[in-house]
Amino acid sequence: MTFLDDPNLTAYALGELEGGEKAAMEARLADDPDARRHVAEIRVLASSLERELRAQPSPLTDARRAAIDRALRIEEDGGAMGAWRGPIPWRQAAALTSVAALVALAVGVTTLRRQEVSSPLERAPIAQGSRPAPSGLDAFQGFTRTGEVSSVATKSAPPQPSPMRAEALHVAGSELQESIAPQSTASDAVRHFEREDRHAVELAKANEVRILTLTAGAASAPAAAVASESRDLGGAAAPLDNLTFSLPGAWDGRSRLDSKPSFETLVEVDALRDREEAVRKSSAAGGGAAAFREIGSADSFGLGFGLGRGDRAQSGERRDLSDLGRATVVYKFDDIESALRGGRAPSPGNESYAPIVDNPFVRVSDEPLSTFSVDVDTASYANVRRFLTQGQLPPRDAVRIEELVNSFTYDGATPSGTDPIGVAVELAECPWNPRSRLAHITIRGRVVPPESRKPMNLVFLVDVSGSMAPENRLPLVQQGLRLLLDELTEDDSVSIVTYASTTRVVLPSTNASDRASIKAALDSLHAGGSTNGGSGIELAYEEAARHFRRDGVNRILLMTDGDFNVGVTDRTQLQRLIEEKAKGGVFLSVLGFGMGNVKDDTMEMLADKGNGNYAYIDSLREARRVLVDQMQSTLVAVAKDVKVQIEFNPARVLGYRLIGYENRRLASRDFHDDRKDAGEIGAGHCVTALYEIVPTGTPDAAEAAADAGTPKLKYRKSEPAPPPAVRPQVDLDTTARELLTLQVRYKEPEGSSSRLLEQVLWDSPTPLAKASEDFRFAAAVASFGMLLRGSPYRGLSTFESVLELAEGAKGKDPLGYRREFIDLVVRARSLSRSAAGK
Amino acid sequence: MTAAPVPESGVSAAFARYGPLLTDYAARILGDRDRAADVVQETFLRMCRETRAGTAIQVPEWLYTVCRNHAIDIQRKERRMIQTSDDFVLDRPAANGCPEGGLVRAEAQSALARHVGRLSANQREVLRLRFQHALSYKQIADVTGLSVSNVGFLIHVALKSLRERLSESSLHPSRA
């Protein structure tokens, strides 16, 4: 950092330094005319700002001012006036400071250098609803796990909203799970955990995560084992009554430890979405022991709980801790980073994003199969665009790379014959890592010519609560729906159901040719009332059922700003309802409007379960894109439950990494399991996935893999092999040269059993310049996504390289979407520059 | 930089001195002038009560902190956060068409104001607390709960960003 980049110089310029610091600064400036000039410039800017910002007229009207004056006089006369004395010992400040200290320490010892505290600007806990504010964090007794002992035992503060938004990750997941085997002694378990912690630390570093290790100690009798092994924490153990964990429970029995009665109820982590579910499971299963949720579920987090001995403990029970109790929780602190990076905003308002951990590189020897569900949501791109156009870098969990890449159209492969989908793979050099390759997979849905388009039975379920009033919400919904209406014919029917404080069928299912009635109904919508919906979704399903078209598309389009309260308040119940209805042929798509209230993960879940898709509409242009241009694909599915499985050839591939699709990964055996749900593909729609592949055979392949940050997955047991594809082993030569085999399973929209498509890819070191425009553009978008996420796998990606790649691959770009992307990259570049203070 | 001198007596005097500033501050958090006025009123009423109860009150930090917390609580409860740039927030005419609507319109759009509006929310808040409300780094840290060095960093970065944008826009006036 040069002198001119030193914030202290700015502080000096603004008169903030005193005494010794000030003198020191002046001494430095004495020899530095450039710096002195800089100081002068800052002062000029400062006075411009003062003039500018103070010049604004009062926001209080005279009437209002008078009213307040009156109120104050009344209040004042009600008692004696005191004089102001010294500073108020403000409790919240104290709690914040101690939490800040804890965080600062944790931060200081792991990967960050600066000890800043997160911005308390964002105080809302991540998940809204009935969850209590995260109080447990304030009472942490924690220390960092890089071998150093630095910790703060904080007093148990009264429950205050923690300024840190802790989002727990599921990183630890199954890697750690296997290591939790019954231990014979407490110290074995501790040693065991120390190993795990190191592993967790590695993973954490790779994903820029901080680790806090908590010890659960009984209020009455701190266990000796705990104290000594965990290198107790500078003082009295914090009482644990306000630390409660929801144990996910031993979800499949494998991870249960035999443990002696030993812990109290543990830390309440606000980020765990299925907390009630977890608690139920945990009590049912007898709780206790180490338990991890499976990887692949965005809501889960890895919770390692080591108990030396003991048996089950129920959540809520208090017991004596006579053996070790330690939990490793892996957290990602968005707020600290936002504070450090300056320009990166914490999730504003009530937006909640499920945390994502970038898929790591996987060694083919550990796991030769990669399986995921196809996903065509594009909401993340619209969301990212919203942040950038407002002058903010998006929160990293709002950036879902596969959704960014899939927001653009690619040619892909035409489906052949009677197949509803066509599959293609292109392989070339990887732009951000010259030692690896990039495989661009496209799956394209058959185009349905308009004449043979199926009849549609649509229900618009519109949120008309007060929060929908702004221009970019309900009015935009109305405009968008009018556009869609123009595309419908007399084969289609439309219904409008609204929900707010009450639910209403504004328009019963009506033939689309009756435009007048439908437009009138649309126009009559107005926002008002609380989002206290009666049975919005249920009513919508009823309307859909009324004119159910067996031969057609039956779909509910939920249009909302995400303020979710549609009567079936329990999330799992809602989920079940939607799944059930989807099985019956009525699908649900979710369209998000407006800013600040987008509950991204809830909406995605709904669309997921409803076999629909989820898009975010922030402008009329986007409304046109989603509802008109892509109407076919938004509304008409040509294949459902589409899954992809790739088998990599260990002779040719050392490691691979699926870019994005973190939420969509499936277990290998799920590929062949037709009962397992997956994504769908709309007519004319193309789904893209990217794999970064490290081939063997390059002289420094091993080094490349190491550089790529492959964590040691020595604990991951490979899945039992699926029924082997019958491939005659006759021509060994050919098979040996294959890089990978790509398999895609899909079902017809009304079908229940899947079909299989297969494709083989040979290695070919195609240079980047020779790859297709689609390939290069997709790579540019992925690279951009990784930059926005700060992904550790971004390699040589820079905003410049993204721009170069994208400009060169823009192609015809008839609708200007690629040009729009390029503009966004330019914005992001300048935002990140100012954030980093470079 | 020091805070404004403490008024000799009376909550009303404090209100006269800080009322408009606090209202502006709260309005930028809530995006709503009317509710901001409510928050400010509540803040000063509380000041009355606390003073009467003998609590020592440090002005202006106490006022800003209480006001801020209150505003953020409301924002959360009503779930109505309008995340926009500064210009939008106060430019909107009040619903009943009253004269408050003209708040920033006249200013509107000096380049500097526009650029400020494009800073991140944290930077904007801290910048305004410094240059509009004349709080010291330490006071800003108390009010927002950030550390002093974090505040310094944010201001440093914000000023840097403003300087860059201003020089860019003077080179390319159409892009300002």
Short mmCIF file of N, CA, C and O in Angstrom, two decimals, chain B residues 42-120:
data_model
loop_
_atom_site.label_atom_id
_atom_site.label_comp_id
_atom_site.label_asym_id
_atom_site.label_seq_id
_atom_site.Cartn_x
_atom_site.Cartn_y
_atom_site.Cartn_z
N GLU B 42 -39.95 10.35 18.46
CA GLU B 42 -39.78 9.33 19.49
C GLU B 42 -38.41 9.44 20.15
O GLU B 42 -38.27 9.25 21.35
N THR B 43 -37.41 9.73 19.33
CA THR B 43 -36.06 9.84 19.86
C THR B 43 -35.98 10.96 20.90
O THR B 43 -35.42 10.78 21.98
N PHE B 44 -36.53 12.09 20.56
CA PHE B 44 -36.44 13.20 21.50
C PHE B 44 -37.32 13.01 22.72
O PHE B 44 -36.96 13.40 23.83
N LEU B 45 -38.45 12.38 22.53
CA LEU B 45 -39.29 12.07 23.68
C LEU B 45 -38.53 11.18 24.64
O LEU B 45 -38.56 11.33 25.86
N ARG B 46 -37.82 10.24 24.05
CA ARG B 46 -37.05 9.35 24.88
C ARG B 46 -35.95 10.12 25.60
O ARG B 46 -35.60 9.83 26.75
N MET B 47 -35.39 11.06 24.88
CA MET B 47 -34.35 11.86 25.51
C MET B 47 -34.92 12.57 26.74
O MET B 47 -34.27 12.64 27.78
N CYS B 48 -36.11 13.07 26.60
CA CYS B 48 -36.78 13.67 27.77
C CYS B 48 -36.84 12.70 28.92
O CYS B 48 -36.46 13.01 30.05
N ARG B 49 -37.32 11.52 28.61
CA ARG B 49 -37.55 10.55 29.69
C ARG B 49 -36.23 10.14 30.32
O ARG B 49 -36.11 10.05 31.53
N GLU B 50 -35.25 9.90 29.47
CA GLU B 50 -33.97 9.46 30.02
C GLU B 50 -33.34 10.54 30.87
O GLU B 50 -32.75 10.28 31.92
N THR B 51 -33.43 11.75 30.38
CA THR B 51 -32.82 12.84 31.14
C THR B 51 -33.50 12.97 32.49
O THR B 51 -32.86 13.16 33.52
N ARG B 52 -34.80 12.84 32.44
CA ARG B 52 -35.54 12.93 33.69
C ARG B 52 -35.14 11.83 34.63
O ARG B 52 -35.07 12.00 35.84
N ALA B 53 -34.88 10.67 34.07
CA ALA B 53 -34.50 9.55 34.92
C ALA B 53 -33.06 9.65 35.37
O ALA B 53 -32.56 8.80 36.11
N GLY B 54 -32.39 10.66 34.90
CA GLY B 54 -31.03 10.88 35.38
C GLY B 54 -29.96 10.21 34.53
O GLY B 54 -28.79 10.19 34.91
N THR B 55 -30.34 9.66 33.42
CA THR B 55 -29.33 9.03 32.58
C THR B 55 -28.44 10.09 31.95
O THR B 55 -28.92 11.13 31.53
N ALA B 56 -27.19 9.80 31.91
CA ALA B 56 -26.28 10.74 31.27
C ALA B 56 -26.36 10.54 29.77
O ALA B 56 -26.30 9.42 29.27
N ILE B 57 -26.50 11.62 29.07
CA ILE B 57 -26.67 11.50 27.63
C ILE B 57 -25.60 12.28 26.89
O ILE B 57 -25.44 13.48 27.12
N GLN B 58 -24.91 11.59 26.06
CA GLN B 58 -23.87 12.24 25.28
C GLN B 58 -24.47 12.69 23.95
O GLN B 58 -24.88 11.88 23.13
N VAL B 59 -24.48 13.98 23.81
CA VAL B 59 -25.02 14.51 22.56
C VAL B 59 -23.86 14.84 21.64
O VAL B 59 -22.89 15.42 22.09
N PRO B 60 -23.87 14.60 20.39
CA PRO B 60 -25.01 14.06 19.66
C PRO B 60 -25.02 12.55 19.46
O PRO B 60 -25.96 12.02 18.88
N GLU B 61 -23.99 11.85 19.92
CA GLU B 61 -23.91 10.42 19.63
C GLU B 61 -25.17 9.69 20.04
O GLU B 61 -25.67 8.83 19.32
N TRP B 62 -25.61 9.99 21.23
CA TRP B 62 -26.78 9.28 21.75
C TRP B 62 -27.96 9.45 20.81
O TRP B 62 -28.66 8.50 20.47
N LEU B 63 -28.16 10.66 20.37
CA LEU B 63 -29.30 10.94 19.50
C LEU B 63 -29.22 10.14 18.21
O LEU B 63 -30.17 9.49 17.79
N TYR B 64 -28.06 10.20 17.61
CA TYR B 64 -27.91 9.49 16.34
C TYR B 64 -28.06 7.99 16.52
O TYR B 64 -28.67 7.30 15.70
N THR B 65 -27.49 7.48 17.59
CA THR B 65 -27.54 6.04 17.80
C THR B 65 -28.97 5.57 18.03
O THR B 65 -29.42 4.60 17.42
N VAL B 66 -29.64 6.28 18.90
CA VAL B 66 -31.02 5.88 19.20
C VAL B 66 -31.88 5.99 17.95
O VAL B 66 -32.67 5.10 17.63
N CYS B 67 -31.69 7.08 17.28
CA CYS B 67 -32.47 7.31 16.06
C CYS B 67 -32.21 6.21 15.05
O CYS B 67 -33.12 5.63 14.46
N ARG B 68 -30.97 5.88 14.90
CA ARG B 68 -30.61 4.86 13.93
C ARG B 68 -31.20 3.51 14.28
O ARG B 68 -31.76 2.81 13.44
N ASN B 69 -31.06 3.13 15.53
CA ASN B 69 -31.57 1.83 15.94
C ASN B 69 -33.07 1.74 15.75
O ASN B 69 -33.61 0.74 15.29
N HIS B 70 -33.71 2.80 16.13
CA HIS B 70 -35.15 2.84 16.02
C HIS B 70 -35.57 2.69 14.55
O HIS B 70 -36.45 1.91 14.20
N ALA B 71 -34.89 3.45 13.71
CA ALA B 71 -35.23 3.41 12.28
C ALA B 71 -35.00 2.01 11.73
O ALA B 71 -35.82 1.47 10.99
N ILE B 72 -33.91 1.40 12.11
CA ILE B 72 -33.61 0.07 11.58
C ILE B 72 -34.61 -0.95 12.11
O ILE B 72 -35.02 -1.87 11.39
N ASP B 73 -35.01 -0.80 13.35
CA ASP B 73 -36.02 -1.71 13.88
C ASP B 73 -37.31 -1.62 13.08
O ASP B 73 -37.93 -2.63 12.75
N ILE B 74 -37.69 -0.40 12.82
CA ILE B 74 -38.93 -0.20 12.06
C ILE B 74 -38.80 -0.80 10.67
O ILE B 74 -39.68 -1.50 10.18
N GLN B 75 -37.70 -0.52 10.10
CA GLN B 75 -37.44 -1.02 8.76
C GLN B 75 -37.58 -2.52 8.72
O GLN B 75 -38.19 -3.10 7.83
N ARG B 76 -37.06 -3.16 9.72
CA ARG B 76 -37.16 -4.60 9.78
C ARG B 76 -38.58 -5.05 9.99
O ARG B 76 -39.08 -5.92 9.31
N LYS B 77 -39.21 -4.40 10.92
CA LYS B 77 -40.58 -4.83 11.23
C LYS B 77 -41.50 -4.67 10.06
O LYS B 77 -42.31 -5.52 9.76
N GLU B 78 -41.39 -3.53 9.43
CA GLU B 78 -42.34 -3.30 8.36
C GLU B 78 -41.86 -3.87 7.04
O GLU B 78 -42.57 -3.84 6.05
N ARG B 79 -40.66 -4.34 7.03
CA ARG B 79 -40.12 -4.98 5.84
C ARG B 79 -40.32 -4.14 4.61
O ARG B 79 -40.80 -4.59 3.58
N ARG B 80 -39.97 -2.93 4.77
CA ARG B 80 -40.19 -2.07 3.62
C ARG B 80 -38.91 -1.36 3.23
O ARG B 80 -38.91 -0.16 3.03
N MET B 81 -37.87 -2.09 3.13
CA MET B 81 -36.65 -1.36 2.82
C MET B 81 -36.58 -1.05 1.35
O MET B 81 -36.69 -1.91 0.50
N ILE B 82 -36.41 0.21 1.09
CA ILE B 82 -36.23 0.59 -0.30
C ILE B 82 -34.75 0.82 -0.49
O ILE B 82 -34.20 1.80 -0.04
N GLN B 83 -34.12 -0.07 -1.17
CA GLN B 83 -32.68 0.03 -1.34
C GLN B 83 -32.41 0.80 -2.62
O GLN B 83 -32.45 0.26 -3.70
N THR B 84 -32.19 2.02 -2.48
CA THR B 84 -31.96 2.80 -3.70
C THR B 84 -30.88 3.82 -3.43
O THR B 84 -30.40 3.96 -2.33
N SER B 85 -30.56 4.52 -4.45
CA SER B 85 -29.58 5.58 -4.25
C SER B 85 -30.27 6.75 -3.55
O SER B 85 -31.47 6.85 -3.52
N ASP B 86 -29.47 7.59 -3.02
CA ASP B 86 -29.99 8.73 -2.24
C ASP B 86 -31.02 9.53 -3.00
O ASP B 86 -32.02 9.95 -2.45
N ASP B 87 -30.72 9.78 -4.27
CA ASP B 87 -31.58 10.71 -5.01
C ASP B 87 -33.02 10.24 -5.00
O ASP B 87 -33.94 11.01 -4.81
N PHE B 88 -33.19 8.98 -5.20
CA PHE B 88 -34.54 8.45 -5.31
C PHE B 88 -35.29 8.66 -4.01
O PHE B 88 -36.42 9.11 -4.00
N VAL B 89 -34.66 8.29 -2.93
CA VAL B 89 -35.32 8.30 -1.64
C VAL B 89 -36.02 9.61 -1.34
O VAL B 89 -37.18 9.64 -0.99
N LEU B 90 -35.29 10.68 -1.48
CA LEU B 90 -35.92 11.91 -1.05
C LEU B 90 -36.48 12.73 -2.20
O LEU B 90 -37.03 13.79 -1.99
N ASP B 91 -36.33 12.23 -3.37
CA ASP B 91 -36.85 12.97 -4.50
C ASP B 91 -38.32 12.74 -4.70
O ASP B 91 -39.01 13.52 -5.32
N ARG B 92 -38.78 11.64 -4.23
CA ARG B 92 -40.17 11.30 -4.45
C ARG B 92 -41.08 12.28 -3.72
O ARG B 92 -40.90 12.52 -2.54
N PRO B 93 -42.04 12.81 -4.41
CA PRO B 93 -42.95 13.73 -3.70
C PRO B 93 -43.74 12.93 -2.67
O PRO B 93 -44.02 11.76 -2.89
N ALA B 94 -44.05 13.55 -1.57
CA ALA B 94 -44.81 12.85 -0.54
C ALA B 94 -46.18 12.54 -1.09
O ALA B 94 -46.69 13.21 -1.97
N ALA B 95 -46.76 11.48 -0.57
CA ALA B 95 -48.00 10.96 -1.13
C ALA B 95 -49.09 12.01 -1.25
O ALA B 95 -49.85 12.03 -2.21
N ASN B 96 -49.18 12.86 -0.27
CA ASN B 96 -50.29 13.82 -0.34
C ASN B 96 -49.89 15.12 -1.05
O ASN B 96 -50.54 16.12 -0.93
N GLY B 97 -48.81 15.05 -1.77
CA GLY B 97 -48.44 16.20 -2.59
C GLY B 97 -48.01 17.42 -1.83
O GLY B 97 -48.04 18.53 -2.33
N CYS B 98 -47.60 17.25 -0.60
CA CYS B 98 -47.24 18.43 0.18
C CYS B 98 -45.86 18.92 -0.21
O CYS B 98 -45.10 18.21 -0.84
N PRO B 99 -45.51 20.09 0.20
CA PRO B 99 -44.29 20.74 -0.25
C PRO B 99 -43.01 19.99 0.10
O PRO B 99 -41.98 20.26 -0.48
N GLU B 100 -43.09 19.05 1.00
CA GLU B 100 -41.87 18.33 1.32
C GLU B 100 -41.28 17.67 0.10
O GLU B 100 -40.13 17.30 0.06
N GLY B 101 -42.14 17.48 -0.88
CA GLY B 101 -41.68 16.80 -2.08
C GLY B 101 -40.46 17.44 -2.72
O GLY B 101 -39.71 16.80 -3.41
N GLY B 102 -40.29 18.71 -2.47
CA GLY B 102 -39.19 19.36 -3.17
C GLY B 102 -37.84 19.17 -2.53
O GLY B 102 -36.89 19.82 -2.87
N LEU B 103 -37.75 18.28 -1.58
CA LEU B 103 -36.54 18.19 -0.75
C LEU B 103 -35.24 18.26 -1.50
O LEU B 103 -34.45 19.17 -1.31
N VAL B 104 -35.04 17.30 -2.36
CA VAL B 104 -33.72 17.34 -2.99
C VAL B 104 -33.83 17.70 -4.46
O VAL B 104 -32.86 17.83 -5.15
N ARG B 105 -35.01 17.86 -4.92
CA ARG B 105 -35.15 18.06 -6.37
C ARG B 105 -34.32 19.23 -6.87
O ARG B 105 -33.68 19.15 -7.89
N ALA B 106 -34.34 20.31 -6.13
CA ALA B 106 -33.63 21.48 -6.61
C ALA B 106 -32.14 21.16 -6.76
O ALA B 106 -31.53 21.51 -7.74
N GLU B 107 -31.61 20.46 -5.79
CA GLU B 107 -30.21 20.07 -5.85
C GLU B 107 -30.01 19.33 -7.11
O GLU B 107 -29.00 19.33 -7.69
N ALA B 108 -31.01 18.58 -7.32
CA ALA B 108 -30.85 17.23 -7.74
C ALA B 108 -29.50 17.01 -8.15
O ALA B 108 -28.77 16.31 -7.52
N GLN B 109 -29.22 17.41 -9.35
CA GLN B 109 -28.27 16.39 -9.74
C GLN B 109 -26.93 16.99 -10.05
O GLN B 109 -26.43 16.93 -11.13
N SER B 110 -26.33 17.61 -9.05
CA SER B 110 -24.94 17.96 -9.25
C SER B 110 -24.21 16.63 -9.37
O SER B 110 -24.63 15.64 -8.80
N ALA B 111 -23.12 16.68 -10.08
CA ALA B 111 -22.39 15.44 -10.29
C ALA B 111 -21.99 14.81 -8.97
O ALA B 111 -22.09 13.60 -8.79
N LEU B 112 -21.58 15.67 -8.05
CA LEU B 112 -21.12 15.14 -6.77
C LEU B 112 -22.23 14.38 -6.06
O LEU B 112 -22.03 13.27 -5.58
N ALA B 113 -23.40 14.96 -6.05
CA ALA B 113 -24.52 14.30 -5.37
C ALA B 113 -24.82 12.96 -6.03
O ALA B 113 -25.07 11.96 -5.37
N ARG B 114 -24.76 12.95 -7.34
CA ARG B 114 -25.04 11.70 -8.05
C ARG B 114 -24.02 10.65 -7.69
O ARG B 114 -24.34 9.50 -7.45
N HIS B 115 -22.78 11.08 -7.66
CA HIS B 115 -21.75 10.10 -7.36
C HIS B 115 -21.88 9.58 -5.94
O HIS B 115 -21.63 8.40 -5.67
N VAL B 116 -22.24 10.45 -5.05
CA VAL B 116 -22.44 10.00 -3.67
C VAL B 116 -23.52 8.94 -3.64
O VAL B 116 -23.43 7.92 -2.95
N GLY B 117 -24.56 9.21 -4.43
CA GLY B 117 -25.66 8.26 -4.47
C GLY B 117 -25.25 6.88 -4.96
O GLY B 117 -25.92 5.89 -4.71
N ARG B 118 -24.13 6.82 -5.67
CA ARG B 118 -23.73 5.54 -6.23
C ARG B 118 -22.76 4.78 -5.34
O ARG B 118 -22.35 3.67 -5.67
N LEU B 119 -22.41 5.36 -4.23
CA LEU B 119 -21.52 4.64 -3.34
C LEU B 119 -22.29 3.51 -2.66
O LEU B 119 -23.52 3.49 -2.70
N SER B 120 -21.55 2.65 -2.02
CA SER B 120 -22.24 1.57 -1.31
C SER B 120 -22.97 2.16 -0.11
O SER B 120 -22.66 3.25 0.35
#
